[in-house]
């Protein structure tokens, strides 16, 4: 499967963006779909995961601000980002895991999110 992320861009602090990740084939067999990010000079980190069955999980730094969801019928994953902060600036990667979100089997290409005034 190939993952294509879109929706990144430049936004002011406090603004919102919605990332989408379109898969080239069915994502139903992937128990975990989600998002990682990597800021300049920092390690790649888990942002959010959407698990088959409806469970979601988030990094502490984005809880209450970000929401992820998956639509298996459309083979698409979403990340709604609200109340964006400059520290959210990073390249965001869509990922797929057969079992766990922290054991990634497929990485998508990144999309740049820049939060700046």
mmCIF file of C-alpha atoms in Angstrom:
data_model
loop_
_atom_site.group_PDB
_atom_site.id
_atom_site.type_symbol
_atom_site.label_atom_id
_atom_site.label_comp_id
_atom_site.label_asym_id
_atom_site.label_seq_id
_atom_site.Cartn_x
_atom_site.Cartn_y
_atom_site.Cartn_z
ATOM 1 C CA UNK A 1 0.000 0.000 0.000
ATOM 2 C CA UNK A 2 1.108 3.577 -0.685
ATOM 3 C CA UNK A 3 0.046 6.490 1.489
ATOM 4 C CA UNK A 4 -0.367 10.007 0.105
ATOM 5 C CA UNK A 5 -0.740 12.822 2.616
ATOM 6 C CA UNK A 6 -2.102 16.246 1.763
ATOM 7 C CA UNK A 7 -3.434 19.370 3.423
ATOM 8 C CA UNK A 8 -0.301 20.846 4.930
ATOM 9 C CA UNK A 9 0.580 24.498 4.677
ATOM 10 C CA UNK A 10 1.258 27.733 6.506
ATOM 11 C CA UNK A 11 -1.146 28.801 9.240
ATOM 12 C CA UNK A 12 -1.146 31.430 11.968
ATOM 13 C CA UNK A 13 -1.014 30.421 15.633
ATOM 14 C CA UNK A 14 -4.487 29.489 16.798
ATOM 15 C CA UNK A 15 -5.513 28.430 13.322
ATOM 16 C CA UNK A 16 -6.613 25.063 11.976
ATOM 17 C CA UNK A 17 -5.590 22.618 9.293
ATOM 18 C CA UNK A 18 -6.962 19.284 8.173
ATOM 19 C CA UNK A 19 -4.584 16.660 6.866
ATOM 20 C CA UNK A 20 -5.789 13.786 4.718
ATOM 21 C CA UNK A 21 -4.046 10.555 3.862
ATOM 22 C CA UNK A 22 -5.262 8.576 0.886
ATOM 23 C CA UNK A 23 -4.191 4.949 0.600
ATOM 24 C CA UNK A 24 -3.665 3.216 -2.726
ATOM 25 C CA UNK A 25 -5.566 0.160 -1.515
ATOM 26 C CA UNK A 26 -7.714 -1.044 1.330
ATOM 27 C CA UNK A 27 -6.636 -0.021 4.820
ATOM 28 C CA UNK A 28 -9.008 -2.424 6.557
ATOM 29 C CA UNK A 29 -6.221 -4.928 7.154
ATOM 30 C CA UNK A 30 -4.158 -2.335 9.022
ATOM 31 C CA UNK A 31 -5.228 -2.301 12.637
ATOM 32 C CA UNK A 32 -3.536 1.034 13.245
ATOM 33 C CA UNK A 33 -3.475 4.094 11.007
ATOM 34 C CA UNK A 34 -2.101 7.400 12.145
ATOM 35 C CA UNK A 35 0.339 10.247 12.073
ATOM 36 C CA UNK A 36 3.905 10.962 13.133
ATOM 37 C CA UNK A 37 5.738 14.244 12.865
ATOM 38 C CA UNK A 38 9.310 15.419 12.811
ATOM 39 C CA UNK A 39 10.388 18.935 13.601
ATOM 40 C CA UNK A 40 13.799 20.299 12.567
ATOM 41 C CA UNK A 41 16.514 18.925 14.804
ATOM 42 C CA UNK A 42 14.110 16.667 16.685
ATOM 43 C CA UNK A 43 13.268 13.005 16.661
ATOM 44 C CA UNK A 44 10.232 11.720 14.841
ATOM 45 C CA UNK A 45 7.314 11.374 17.265
ATOM 46 C CA UNK A 46 3.909 9.759 17.313
ATOM 47 C CA UNK A 47 1.100 12.317 17.079
ATOM 48 C CA UNK A 48 -2.108 10.317 16.808
ATOM 49 C CA UNK A 49 -3.474 6.906 15.959
ATOM 50 C CA UNK A 50 -6.832 5.590 14.788
ATOM 51 C CA UNK A 51 -7.393 1.939 15.600
ATOM 52 C CA UNK A 52 -9.866 -0.398 13.933
ATOM 53 C CA UNK A 53 -12.960 -0.486 16.094
ATOM 54 C CA UNK A 54 -12.949 3.232 16.819
ATOM 55 C CA UNK A 55 -10.283 3.711 19.460
ATOM 56 C CA UNK A 56 -7.996 6.708 19.090
ATOM 57 C CA UNK A 57 -4.848 7.764 20.888
ATOM 58 C CA UNK A 58 -2.881 10.994 21.042
ATOM 59 C CA UNK A 59 0.383 12.413 22.194
ATOM 60 C CA UNK A 60 -0.044 14.467 25.345
ATOM 61 C CA UNK A 61 1.093 17.567 23.495
ATOM 62 C CA UNK A 62 -1.872 17.462 21.095
ATOM 63 C CA UNK A 63 -4.673 16.073 23.266
ATOM 64 C CA UNK A 64 -7.756 18.256 23.121
ATOM 65 C CA UNK A 65 -6.525 20.029 19.991
ATOM 66 C CA UNK A 66 -6.068 17.295 17.380
ATOM 67 C CA UNK A 67 -8.566 14.697 16.242
ATOM 68 C CA UNK A 68 -7.826 11.739 14.021
ATOM 69 C CA UNK A 69 -10.245 9.448 12.246
ATOM 70 C CA UNK A 70 -10.244 6.778 9.598
ATOM 71 C CA UNK A 71 -12.730 5.925 6.877
ATOM 72 C CA UNK A 72 -12.054 2.379 5.772
ATOM 73 C CA UNK A 73 -14.638 2.630 3.004
ATOM 74 C CA UNK A 74 -12.700 5.526 1.460
ATOM 75 C CA UNK A 75 -9.257 4.208 2.389
ATOM 76 C CA UNK A 76 -8.533 7.562 3.976
ATOM 77 C CA UNK A 77 -7.247 8.827 7.303
ATOM 78 C CA UNK A 78 -7.694 12.345 8.624
ATOM 79 C CA UNK A 79 -6.014 14.587 11.153
ATOM 80 C CA UNK A 80 -7.947 17.670 12.208
ATOM 81 C CA UNK A 81 -5.604 20.108 13.904
ATOM 82 C CA UNK A 82 -7.054 23.020 15.863
ATOM 83 C CA UNK A 83 -5.518 25.699 18.067
ATOM 84 C CA UNK A 84 -2.212 25.223 16.311
ATOM 85 C CA UNK A 85 0.948 26.384 18.011
ATOM 86 C CA UNK A 86 4.375 27.243 16.604
ATOM 87 C CA UNK A 87 5.725 24.082 18.241
ATOM 88 C CA UNK A 88 3.408 22.046 16.008
ATOM 89 C CA UNK A 89 5.569 23.038 13.057
ATOM 90 C CA UNK A 90 6.918 19.841 11.527
ATOM 91 C CA UNK A 91 6.718 17.454 8.633
ATOM 92 C CA UNK A 92 3.728 15.196 9.238
ATOM 93 C CA UNK A 93 3.791 11.594 8.049
ATOM 94 C CA UNK A 94 0.869 9.271 7.527
ATOM 95 C CA UNK A 95 1.581 5.718 8.707
ATOM 96 C CA UNK A 96 0.033 2.278 8.749
ATOM 97 C CA UNK A 97 0.635 -0.543 11.180
ATOM 98 C CA UNK A 98 -0.613 -4.105 10.821
ATOM 99 C CA UNK A 99 -0.847 -4.417 14.582
ATOM 100 C CA UNK A 100 0.411 -1.440 16.557
ATOM 101 C CA UNK A 101 0.773 2.246 15.756
ATOM 102 C CA UNK A 102 4.259 2.263 17.227
ATOM 103 C CA UNK A 103 5.334 -0.604 14.971
ATOM 104 C CA UNK A 104 4.925 1.081 11.624
ATOM 105 C CA UNK A 105 4.792 -1.097 8.527
ATOM 106 C CA UNK A 106 4.180 1.612 5.928
ATOM 107 C CA UNK A 107 5.320 5.227 5.893
ATOM 108 C CA UNK A 108 3.779 7.802 3.612
ATOM 109 C CA UNK A 109 5.556 10.839 2.259
ATOM 110 C CA UNK A 110 5.444 13.844 4.549
ATOM 111 C CA UNK A 111 3.493 17.047 4.324
ATOM 112 C CA UNK A 112 4.869 20.255 5.812
ATOM 113 C CA UNK A 113 2.898 22.106 8.460
ATOM 114 C CA UNK A 114 4.219 25.513 9.459
ATOM 115 C CA UNK A 115 2.640 27.537 12.255
ATOM 116 C CA UNK A 116 3.928 31.073 12.268
ATOM 117 C CA UNK A 117 2.745 34.623 12.572
#
